[in-house]
CSV table of C-alpha atoms in Angstrom, one decimal:
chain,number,residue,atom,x,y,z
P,1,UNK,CA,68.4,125.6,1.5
P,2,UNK,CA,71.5,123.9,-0.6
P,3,UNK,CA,73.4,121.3,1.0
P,4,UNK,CA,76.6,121.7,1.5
P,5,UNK,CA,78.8,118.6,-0.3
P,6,UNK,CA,78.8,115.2,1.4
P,7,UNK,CA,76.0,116.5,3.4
P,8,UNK,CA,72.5,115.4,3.7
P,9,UNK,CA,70.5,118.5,4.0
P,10,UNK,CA,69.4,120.0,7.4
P,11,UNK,CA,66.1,120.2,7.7
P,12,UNK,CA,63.8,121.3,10.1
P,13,UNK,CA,62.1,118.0,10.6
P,14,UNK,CA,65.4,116.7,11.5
P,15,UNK,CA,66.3,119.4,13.7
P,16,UNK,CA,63.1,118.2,15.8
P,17,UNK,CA,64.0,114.9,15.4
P,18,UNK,CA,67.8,115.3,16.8
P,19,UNK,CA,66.1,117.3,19.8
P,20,UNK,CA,63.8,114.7,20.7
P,21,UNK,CA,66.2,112.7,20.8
P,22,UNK,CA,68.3,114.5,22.8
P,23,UNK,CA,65.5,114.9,24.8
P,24,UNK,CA,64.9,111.5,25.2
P,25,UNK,CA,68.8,111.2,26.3
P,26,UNK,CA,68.1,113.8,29.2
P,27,UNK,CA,65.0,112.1,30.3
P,28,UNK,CA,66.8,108.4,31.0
P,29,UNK,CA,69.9,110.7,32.6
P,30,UNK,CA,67.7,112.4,35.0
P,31,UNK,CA,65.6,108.9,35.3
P,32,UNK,CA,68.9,107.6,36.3
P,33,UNK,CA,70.4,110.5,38.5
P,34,UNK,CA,67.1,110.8,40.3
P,35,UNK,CA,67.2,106.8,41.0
P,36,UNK,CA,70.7,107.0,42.2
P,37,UNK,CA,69.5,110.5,44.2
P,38,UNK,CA,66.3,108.0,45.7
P,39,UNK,CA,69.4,104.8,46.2
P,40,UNK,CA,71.4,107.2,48.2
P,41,UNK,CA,68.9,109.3,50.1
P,42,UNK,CA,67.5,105.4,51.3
P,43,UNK,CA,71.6,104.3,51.6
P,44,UNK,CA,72.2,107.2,54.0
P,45,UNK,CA,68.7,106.4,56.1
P,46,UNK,CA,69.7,103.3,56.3
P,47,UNK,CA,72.9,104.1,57.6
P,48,UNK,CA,71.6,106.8,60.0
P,49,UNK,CA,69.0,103.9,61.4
P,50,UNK,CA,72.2,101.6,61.8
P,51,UNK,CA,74.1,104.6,63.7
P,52,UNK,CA,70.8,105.0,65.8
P,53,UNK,CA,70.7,101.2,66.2
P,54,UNK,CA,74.0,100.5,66.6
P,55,UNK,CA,74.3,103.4,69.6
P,56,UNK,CA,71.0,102.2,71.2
P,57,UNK,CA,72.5,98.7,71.1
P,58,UNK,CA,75.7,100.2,72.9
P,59,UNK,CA,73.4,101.9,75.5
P,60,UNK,CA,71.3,98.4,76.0
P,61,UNK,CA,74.5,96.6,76.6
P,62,UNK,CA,76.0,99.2,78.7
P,63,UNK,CA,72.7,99.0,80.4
P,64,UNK,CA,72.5,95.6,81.2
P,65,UNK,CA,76.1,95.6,82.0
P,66,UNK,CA,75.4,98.0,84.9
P,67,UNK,CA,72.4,95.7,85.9
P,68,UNK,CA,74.4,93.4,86.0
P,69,UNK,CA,77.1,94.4,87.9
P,70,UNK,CA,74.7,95.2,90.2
P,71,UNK,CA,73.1,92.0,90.6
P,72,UNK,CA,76.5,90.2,91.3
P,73,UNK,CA,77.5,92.8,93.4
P,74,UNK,CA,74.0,92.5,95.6
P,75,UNK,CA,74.1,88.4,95.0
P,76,UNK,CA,77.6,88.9,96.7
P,77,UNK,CA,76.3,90.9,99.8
P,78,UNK,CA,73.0,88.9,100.2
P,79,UNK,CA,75.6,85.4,100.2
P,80,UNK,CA,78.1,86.9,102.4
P,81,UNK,CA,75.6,87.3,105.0
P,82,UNK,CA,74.4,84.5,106.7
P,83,UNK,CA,78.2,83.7,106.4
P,84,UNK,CA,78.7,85.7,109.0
P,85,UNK,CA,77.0,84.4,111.7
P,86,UNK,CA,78.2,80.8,110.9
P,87,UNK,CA,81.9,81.4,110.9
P,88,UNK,CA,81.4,83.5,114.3
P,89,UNK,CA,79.1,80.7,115.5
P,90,UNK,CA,82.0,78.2,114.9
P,91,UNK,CA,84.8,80.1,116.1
P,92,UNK,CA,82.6,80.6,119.6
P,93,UNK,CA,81.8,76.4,119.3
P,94,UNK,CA,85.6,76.0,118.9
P,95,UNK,CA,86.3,78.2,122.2
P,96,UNK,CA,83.1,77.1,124.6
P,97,UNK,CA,83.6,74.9,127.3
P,98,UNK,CA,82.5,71.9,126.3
P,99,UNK,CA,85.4,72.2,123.5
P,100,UNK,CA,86.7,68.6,122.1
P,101,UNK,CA,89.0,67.3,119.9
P,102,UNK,CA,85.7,65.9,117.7
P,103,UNK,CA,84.1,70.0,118.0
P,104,UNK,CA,87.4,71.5,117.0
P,105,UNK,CA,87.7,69.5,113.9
P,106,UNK,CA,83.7,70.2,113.0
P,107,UNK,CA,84.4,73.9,114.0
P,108,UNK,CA,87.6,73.8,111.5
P,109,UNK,CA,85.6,72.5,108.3
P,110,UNK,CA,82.7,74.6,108.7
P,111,UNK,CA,85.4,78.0,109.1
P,112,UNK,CA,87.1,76.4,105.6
P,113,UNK,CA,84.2,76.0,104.0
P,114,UNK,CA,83.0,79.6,104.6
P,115,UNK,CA,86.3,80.6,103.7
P,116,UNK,CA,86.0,78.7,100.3
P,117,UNK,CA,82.2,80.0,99.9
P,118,UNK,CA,83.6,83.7,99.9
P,119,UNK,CA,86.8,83.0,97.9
P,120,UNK,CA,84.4,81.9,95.0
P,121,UNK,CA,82.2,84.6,95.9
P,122,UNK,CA,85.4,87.2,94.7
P,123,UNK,CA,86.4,85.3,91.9
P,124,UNK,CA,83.0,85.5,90.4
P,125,UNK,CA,82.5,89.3,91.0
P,126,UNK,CA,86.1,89.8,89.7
P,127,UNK,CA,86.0,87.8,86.4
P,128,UNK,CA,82.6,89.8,85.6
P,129,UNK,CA,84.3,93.5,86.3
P,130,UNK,CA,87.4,92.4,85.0
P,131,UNK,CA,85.6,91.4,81.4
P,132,UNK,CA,83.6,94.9,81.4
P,133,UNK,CA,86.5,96.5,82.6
P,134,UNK,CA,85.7,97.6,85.8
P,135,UNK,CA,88.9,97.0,88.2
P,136,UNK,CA,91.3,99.5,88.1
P,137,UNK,CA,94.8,99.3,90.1
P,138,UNK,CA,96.3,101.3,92.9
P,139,UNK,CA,99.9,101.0,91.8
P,140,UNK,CA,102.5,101.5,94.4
P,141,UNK,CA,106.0,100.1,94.4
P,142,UNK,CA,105.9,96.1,96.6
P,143,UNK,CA,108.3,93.7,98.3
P,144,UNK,CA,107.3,91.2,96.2
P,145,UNK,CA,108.6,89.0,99.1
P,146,UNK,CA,106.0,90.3,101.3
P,147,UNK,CA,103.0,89.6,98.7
P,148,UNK,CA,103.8,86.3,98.9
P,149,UNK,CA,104.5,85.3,102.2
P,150,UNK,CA,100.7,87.3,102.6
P,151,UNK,CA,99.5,85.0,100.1
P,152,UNK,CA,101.1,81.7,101.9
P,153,UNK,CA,99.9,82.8,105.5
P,154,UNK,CA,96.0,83.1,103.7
P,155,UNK,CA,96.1,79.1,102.3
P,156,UNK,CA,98.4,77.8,105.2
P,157,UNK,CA,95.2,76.1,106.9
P,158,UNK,CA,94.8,74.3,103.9
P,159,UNK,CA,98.1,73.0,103.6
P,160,UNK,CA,98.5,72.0,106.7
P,161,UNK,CA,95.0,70.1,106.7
P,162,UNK,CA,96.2,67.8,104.1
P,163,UNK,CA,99.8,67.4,105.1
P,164,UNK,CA,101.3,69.6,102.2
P,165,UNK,CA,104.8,70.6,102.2
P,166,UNK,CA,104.7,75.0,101.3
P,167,UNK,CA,108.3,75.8,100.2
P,168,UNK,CA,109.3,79.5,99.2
P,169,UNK,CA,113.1,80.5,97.9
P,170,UNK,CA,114.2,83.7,96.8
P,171,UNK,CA,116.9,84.7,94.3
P,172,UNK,CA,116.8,88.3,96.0
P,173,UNK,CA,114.5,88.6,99.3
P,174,UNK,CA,114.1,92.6,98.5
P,175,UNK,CA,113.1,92.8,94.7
P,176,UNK,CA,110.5,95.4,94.4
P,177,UNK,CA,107.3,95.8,91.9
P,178,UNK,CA,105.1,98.1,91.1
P,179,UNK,CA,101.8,97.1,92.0
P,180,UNK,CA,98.4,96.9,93.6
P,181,UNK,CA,99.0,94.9,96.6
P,182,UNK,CA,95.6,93.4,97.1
P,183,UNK,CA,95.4,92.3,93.5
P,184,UNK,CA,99.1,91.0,93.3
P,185,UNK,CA,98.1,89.0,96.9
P,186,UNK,CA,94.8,87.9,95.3
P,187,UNK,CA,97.1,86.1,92.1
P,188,UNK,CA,99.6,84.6,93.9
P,189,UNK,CA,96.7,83.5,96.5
P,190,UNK,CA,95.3,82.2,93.4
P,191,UNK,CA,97.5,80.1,92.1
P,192,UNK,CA,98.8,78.5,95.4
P,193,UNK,CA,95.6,77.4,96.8
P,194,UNK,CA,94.8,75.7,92.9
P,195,UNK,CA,97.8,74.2,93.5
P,196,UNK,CA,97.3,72.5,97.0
P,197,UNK,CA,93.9,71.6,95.2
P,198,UNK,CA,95.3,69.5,92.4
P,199,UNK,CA,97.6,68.2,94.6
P,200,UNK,CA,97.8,65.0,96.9
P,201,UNK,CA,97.8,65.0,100.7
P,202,UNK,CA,101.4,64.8,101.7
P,203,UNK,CA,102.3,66.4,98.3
P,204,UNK,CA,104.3,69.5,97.5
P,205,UNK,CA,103.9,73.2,96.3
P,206,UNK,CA,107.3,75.0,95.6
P,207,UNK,CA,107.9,78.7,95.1
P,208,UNK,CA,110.6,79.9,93.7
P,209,UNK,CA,111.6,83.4,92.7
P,210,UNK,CA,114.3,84.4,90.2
P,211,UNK,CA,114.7,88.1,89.0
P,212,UNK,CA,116.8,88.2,84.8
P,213,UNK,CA,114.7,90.1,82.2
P,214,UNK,CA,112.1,91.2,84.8
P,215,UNK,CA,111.2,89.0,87.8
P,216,UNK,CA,109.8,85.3,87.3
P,217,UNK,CA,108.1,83.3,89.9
P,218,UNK,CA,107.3,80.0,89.5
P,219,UNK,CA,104.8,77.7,91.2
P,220,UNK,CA,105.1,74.3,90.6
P,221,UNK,CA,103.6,71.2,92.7
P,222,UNK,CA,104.0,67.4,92.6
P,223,UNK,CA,99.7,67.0,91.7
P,224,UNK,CA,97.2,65.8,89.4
P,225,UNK,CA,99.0,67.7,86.6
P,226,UNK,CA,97.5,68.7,83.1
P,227,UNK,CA,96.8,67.1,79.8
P,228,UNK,CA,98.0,69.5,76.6
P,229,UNK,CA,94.3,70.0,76.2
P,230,UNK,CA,93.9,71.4,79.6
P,231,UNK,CA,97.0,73.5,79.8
P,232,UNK,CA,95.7,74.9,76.1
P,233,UNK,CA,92.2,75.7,78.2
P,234,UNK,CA,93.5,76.7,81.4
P,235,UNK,CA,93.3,80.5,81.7
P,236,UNK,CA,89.8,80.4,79.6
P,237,UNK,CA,86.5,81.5,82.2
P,238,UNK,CA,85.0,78.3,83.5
P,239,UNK,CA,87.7,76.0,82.3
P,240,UNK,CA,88.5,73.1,85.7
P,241,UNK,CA,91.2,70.5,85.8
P,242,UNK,CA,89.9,66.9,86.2
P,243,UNK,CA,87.9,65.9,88.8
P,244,UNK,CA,88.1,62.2,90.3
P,245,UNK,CA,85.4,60.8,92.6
P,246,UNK,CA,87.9,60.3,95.0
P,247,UNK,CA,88.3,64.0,95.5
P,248,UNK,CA,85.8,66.4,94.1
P,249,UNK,CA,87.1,69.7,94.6
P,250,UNK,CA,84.8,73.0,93.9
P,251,UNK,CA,85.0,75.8,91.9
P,252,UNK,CA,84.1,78.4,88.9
P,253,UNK,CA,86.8,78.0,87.1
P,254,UNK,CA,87.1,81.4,86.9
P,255,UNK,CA,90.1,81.7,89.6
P,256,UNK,CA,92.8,81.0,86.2
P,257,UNK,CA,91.3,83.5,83.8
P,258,UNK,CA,91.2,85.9,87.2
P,259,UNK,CA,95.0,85.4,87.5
P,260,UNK,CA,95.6,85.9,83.5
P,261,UNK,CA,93.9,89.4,83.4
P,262,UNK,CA,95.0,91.0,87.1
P,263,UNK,CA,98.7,89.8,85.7
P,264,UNK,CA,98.0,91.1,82.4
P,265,UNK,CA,96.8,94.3,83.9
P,266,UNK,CA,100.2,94.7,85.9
P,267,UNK,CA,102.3,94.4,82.4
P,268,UNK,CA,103.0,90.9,82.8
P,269,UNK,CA,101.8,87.8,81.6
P,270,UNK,CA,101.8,84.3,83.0
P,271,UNK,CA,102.2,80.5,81.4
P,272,UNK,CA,101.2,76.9,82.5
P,273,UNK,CA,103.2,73.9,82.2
P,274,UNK,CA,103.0,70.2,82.8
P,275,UNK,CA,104.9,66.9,81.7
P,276,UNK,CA,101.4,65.4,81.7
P,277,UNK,CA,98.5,63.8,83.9
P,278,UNK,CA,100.1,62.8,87.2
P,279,UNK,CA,103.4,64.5,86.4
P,280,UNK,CA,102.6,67.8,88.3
P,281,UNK,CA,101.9,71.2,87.3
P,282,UNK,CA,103.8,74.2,86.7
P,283,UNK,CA,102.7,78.1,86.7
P,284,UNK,CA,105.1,81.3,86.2
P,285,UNK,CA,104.6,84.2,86.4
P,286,UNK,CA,106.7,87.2,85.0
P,287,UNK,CA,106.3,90.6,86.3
P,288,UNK,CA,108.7,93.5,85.3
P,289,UNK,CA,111.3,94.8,88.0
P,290,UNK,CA,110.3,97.9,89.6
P,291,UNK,CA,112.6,101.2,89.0
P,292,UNK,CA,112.0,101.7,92.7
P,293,UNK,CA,115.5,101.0,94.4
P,294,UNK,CA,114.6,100.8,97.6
P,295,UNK,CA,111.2,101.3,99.6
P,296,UNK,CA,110.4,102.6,103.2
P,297,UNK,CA,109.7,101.3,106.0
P,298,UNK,CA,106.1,100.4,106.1
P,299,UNK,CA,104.0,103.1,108.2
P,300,UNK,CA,101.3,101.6,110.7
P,301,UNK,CA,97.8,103.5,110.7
P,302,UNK,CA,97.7,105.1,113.5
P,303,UNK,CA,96.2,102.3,116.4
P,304,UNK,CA,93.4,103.3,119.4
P,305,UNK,CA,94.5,102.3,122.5
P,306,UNK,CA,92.9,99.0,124.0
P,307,UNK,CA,91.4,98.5,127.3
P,308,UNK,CA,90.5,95.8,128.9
P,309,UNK,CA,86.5,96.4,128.7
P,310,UNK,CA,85.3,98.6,125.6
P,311,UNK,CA,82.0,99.9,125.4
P,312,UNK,CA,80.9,98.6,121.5
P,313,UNK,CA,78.1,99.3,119.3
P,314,UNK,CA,77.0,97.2,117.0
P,315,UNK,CA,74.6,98.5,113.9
P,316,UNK,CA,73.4,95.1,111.9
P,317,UNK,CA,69.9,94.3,110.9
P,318,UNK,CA,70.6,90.5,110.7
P,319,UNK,CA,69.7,89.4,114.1
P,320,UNK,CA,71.2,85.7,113.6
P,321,UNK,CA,74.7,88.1,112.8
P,322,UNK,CA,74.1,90.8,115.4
P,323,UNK,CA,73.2,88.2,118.4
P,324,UNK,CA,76.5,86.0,117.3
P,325,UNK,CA,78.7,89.0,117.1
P,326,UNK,CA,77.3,89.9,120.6
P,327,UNK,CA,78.2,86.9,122.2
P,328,UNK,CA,81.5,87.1,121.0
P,329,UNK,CA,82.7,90.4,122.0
P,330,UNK,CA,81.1,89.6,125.5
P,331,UNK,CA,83.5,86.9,125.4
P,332,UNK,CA,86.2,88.8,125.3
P,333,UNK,CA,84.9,91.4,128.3
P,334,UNK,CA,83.5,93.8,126.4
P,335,UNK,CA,80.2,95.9,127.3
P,336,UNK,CA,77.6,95.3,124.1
P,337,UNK,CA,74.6,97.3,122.6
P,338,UNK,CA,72.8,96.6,119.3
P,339,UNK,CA,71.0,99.0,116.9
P,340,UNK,CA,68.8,97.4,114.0
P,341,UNK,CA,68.5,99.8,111.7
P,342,UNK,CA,70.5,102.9,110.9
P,343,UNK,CA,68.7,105.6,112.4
P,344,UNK,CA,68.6,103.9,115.5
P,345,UNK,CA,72.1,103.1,115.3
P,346,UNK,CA,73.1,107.2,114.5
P,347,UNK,CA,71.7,107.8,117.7
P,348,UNK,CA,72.9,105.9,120.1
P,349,UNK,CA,76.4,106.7,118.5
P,350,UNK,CA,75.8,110.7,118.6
P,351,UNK,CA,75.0,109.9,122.6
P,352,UNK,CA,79.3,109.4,122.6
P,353,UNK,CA,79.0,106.5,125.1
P,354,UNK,CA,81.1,103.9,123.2
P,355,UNK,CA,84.7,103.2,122.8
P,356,UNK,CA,84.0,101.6,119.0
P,357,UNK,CA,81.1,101.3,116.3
P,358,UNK,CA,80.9,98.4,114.1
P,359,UNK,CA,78.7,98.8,111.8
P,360,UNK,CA,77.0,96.8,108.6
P,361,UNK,CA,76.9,98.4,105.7
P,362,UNK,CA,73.6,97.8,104.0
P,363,UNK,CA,71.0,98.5,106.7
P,364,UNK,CA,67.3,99.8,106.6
P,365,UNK,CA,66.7,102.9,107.4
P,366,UNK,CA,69.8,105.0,106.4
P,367,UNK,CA,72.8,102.8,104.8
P,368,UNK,CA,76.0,102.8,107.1
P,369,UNK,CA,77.7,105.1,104.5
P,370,UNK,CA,75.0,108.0,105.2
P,371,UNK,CA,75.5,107.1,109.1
P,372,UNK,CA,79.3,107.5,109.3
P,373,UNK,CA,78.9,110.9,107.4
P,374,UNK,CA,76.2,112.6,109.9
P,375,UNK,CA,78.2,111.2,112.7
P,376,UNK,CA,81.7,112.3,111.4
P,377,UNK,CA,80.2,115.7,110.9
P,378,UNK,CA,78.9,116.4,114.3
P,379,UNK,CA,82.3,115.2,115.6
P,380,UNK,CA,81.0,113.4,119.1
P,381,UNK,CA,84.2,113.3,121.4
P,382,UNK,CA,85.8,111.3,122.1
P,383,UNK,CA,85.4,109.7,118.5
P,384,UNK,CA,85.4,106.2,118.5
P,385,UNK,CA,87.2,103.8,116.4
P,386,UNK,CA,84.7,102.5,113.7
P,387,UNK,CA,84.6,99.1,111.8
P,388,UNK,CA,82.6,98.7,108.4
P,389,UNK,CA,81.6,95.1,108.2
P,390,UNK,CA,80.3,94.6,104.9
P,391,UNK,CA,79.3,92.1,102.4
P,392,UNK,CA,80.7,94.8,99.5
P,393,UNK,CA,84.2,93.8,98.7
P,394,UNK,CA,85.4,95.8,95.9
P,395,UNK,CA,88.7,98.2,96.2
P,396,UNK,CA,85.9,100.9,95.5
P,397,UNK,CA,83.5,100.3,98.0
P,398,UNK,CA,86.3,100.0,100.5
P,399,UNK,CA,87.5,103.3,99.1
P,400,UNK,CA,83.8,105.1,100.1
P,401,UNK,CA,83.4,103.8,103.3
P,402,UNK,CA,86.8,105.0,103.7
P,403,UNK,CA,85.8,108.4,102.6
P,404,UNK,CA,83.3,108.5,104.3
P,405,UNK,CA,84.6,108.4,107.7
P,406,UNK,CA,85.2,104.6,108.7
P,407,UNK,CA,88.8,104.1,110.4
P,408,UNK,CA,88.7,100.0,109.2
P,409,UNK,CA,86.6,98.0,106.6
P,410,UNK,CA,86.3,94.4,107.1
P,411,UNK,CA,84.2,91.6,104.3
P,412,UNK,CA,82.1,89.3,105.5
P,413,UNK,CA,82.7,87.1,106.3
P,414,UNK,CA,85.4,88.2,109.0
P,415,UNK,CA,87.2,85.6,111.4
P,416,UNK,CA,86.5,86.2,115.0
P,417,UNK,CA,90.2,87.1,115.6
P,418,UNK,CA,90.1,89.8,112.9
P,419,UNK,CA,87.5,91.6,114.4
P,420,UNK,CA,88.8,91.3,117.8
P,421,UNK,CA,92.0,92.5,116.6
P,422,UNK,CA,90.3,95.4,114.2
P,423,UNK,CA,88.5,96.8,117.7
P,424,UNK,CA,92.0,96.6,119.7
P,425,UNK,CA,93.3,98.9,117.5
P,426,UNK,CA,95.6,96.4,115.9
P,427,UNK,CA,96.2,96.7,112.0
P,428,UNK,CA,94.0,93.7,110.8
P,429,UNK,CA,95.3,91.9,107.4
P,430,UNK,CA,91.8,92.5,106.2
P,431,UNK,CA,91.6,96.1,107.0
């Protein structure tokens, strides 16, 4: 065949040769392509084992968040109560008849340090649920007034063991939040009992309120105060102020990061301040003003009538607890039976003999939860007043036992006179 001009001829040796080699282009293409195909089909493997890793990771931690929740909450009940039996045991010391001045004041530091054992008690469950997000509010318009005089009545003893002055001024005695009142009690509880703490005896913790942008309340004290280090570290879990060997106080340090989040959790946020070690310390806390104008009166739960003798049955499997708590009602006139366990305890209380049931919780048998429903459902009359005394201290279990028939709920561990008070029918702060 002629070539054409400027062309080398076309043969058909070259033809194969310009195939092969187009051949040979294809072959490395589809070598490559087939290597990318073999990179991504291991890529997306990889990523479907991360996926599958990454959600069994989120089950395992969810997991052993539950567990632990658990744990603390069961750690919680199991410490609460033998604390039962030894503040009853010192209130009765306090009132026998051998009373002294030398018993009352042994009687009084045992009752403190129970109360101390079960504040630390809350503030470790809380700073757990709080950081696995747990608590949730029951948001109602507050006298904010109210909150805190609640708080200043709970670490009065306190202050007036150590010869503290407790001062509390108000820009505007009516100014009203929107909050849960047991979590709002618990922060300003809080933050005045750490600041009798880190303060002198004979010192001085001032409260004042002042309502601008929102409502501000400070709490400031004439103590230990804080370095710039500390007040940096202050609201951080298991962060303390000094400790002297003079004074060793106790605690988590949990109760500050507590405060930060349940104020946090309301829409505020709250600050620390000190002019240095020995110069006092300062908290405020701001909270926005309520759009409520006004709120009502308080309603009362509706109260049993008291007698002079009520027949009581107590349901607690701790004997040291049940044999304590007997002794004290008897004190106060009133006719006593114990049940053990709660099967035993369901039926005495469908016989309809007593006036009031108080009744543990946690007990062999059937838990005091199941009990309350089988007796609420065959409606014995006359129905008695019923107390849940329980080492479970969460809004939530208070909520179920509430549910589930139970007309108070009271933590262990309960002062004498709160339980006296519960069974007269009278509105008990811890109900």
């Amino acid at each position: 065949m002629p070539a054409l001009p400027g062309n080398e001829p076309v043969t058909a040796e070259s033809r194969l040769a310009q195939l092969e080699r187009e051949n040979a282009q294809l072959r490395r293409e589809l070598s490559a392509s087939t290597a990318l195909a073999d990179s991504l089909r291991e890529a997306n493997e990889h990523l479907v084992l991360a996926a599958v890793d990454a959600q069994t990771s989120r089950d395992d931690a969810e997991d052993n968040n539950r567990r632990q929740n658990e744990f603390l909450a069961m750690l919680a009940h199991e410490l609460r109560n033998p604390l039962v039996p030894i503040s009853v045991s010192a209130g009765l010391l306090e009132r026998g008849p051998v009373a002294s001045l030398p018993l009352a004041r042994l009687t009084a530091v045992i009752q403190r340090q129970v109360d101390h054992m079960a504040r630390l008690l809350d503030d470790l469950l809380d700073a757990a649920r709080l950081s696995s997000g747990k608590i949730t509010l029951a948001i109602e318009p507050l006298r904010l007034a109210e909150v805190l005089e609640h708080a200043a009545e709970t670490i009065m003893p306190r202050v007036r063991e150590r010869r503290q002055s407790l001062t509390i001024t108000h820009d505007e005695r009516n100014l009203v939040v929107d909050g849960d009142r047991v979590r709002l009690t618990q922060v300003f509880t809080n933050l005045l009992n750490n600041a009798s703490k880190y303060t002198q005896d004979g010192g001085r913790v001032a409260v004042c309120v002042r309502c601008g942008e929102g409502i501000a309340v400070t709490i400031a004290d004439n103590g230990a105060g804080m370095s710039d280090e500390t007040i940096g570290r202050a609201f951080e879990l298991f962060t303390q102020g000094p400790r002297t060997l003079a004074r060793s106080e106790g605690g988590l340090g949990v109760g500050l990061n507590v405060v930060r989040n349940l104020v946090s959790m309301h829409g505020g946020s709250v600050t620390a301040g000190s002019d240095g070690p020995g110069q006092g310390s300062t908290f405020i806390v701001r909270l926005p003003q309520s759009s409520a104008a006004a709120l009502l009166a308080p309603t009362t739960a509706p109260s049993h009538a008291a007698s002079a003798t009520r027949r009581i049955l107590v349901i607690e499997d701790n004997g040291d607890a049940a044999d304590v708590l007997r002794m004290l009602l008897e004190l106060e006139g009133h006719e006593v039976e114990i049940a053990a366990e709660g099967h035993a305890g369901l039926a005495l209380a469908l016989e309809g003999r007593f006036d009031a049931i108080v009744c543990d919780i946690g007990l062999p048998g059937i838990d005091g939860l199941e009990l309350m429903t089988r007796l609420r459902a065959a409606q014995p009359v006359p129905r008695p007043l019923t107390v849940a005394l329980s080492g479970y201290g969460q809004p939530s279990d208070r909520a179920r036992a509430l549910a589930a028939g139970f007309d108070r709920y009271l933590v262990k561990p309960v002062a004498p006179a709160t339980l006296v008070e519960a069974l007269a029918g009278v509105s008990a702060a811890s109900a």
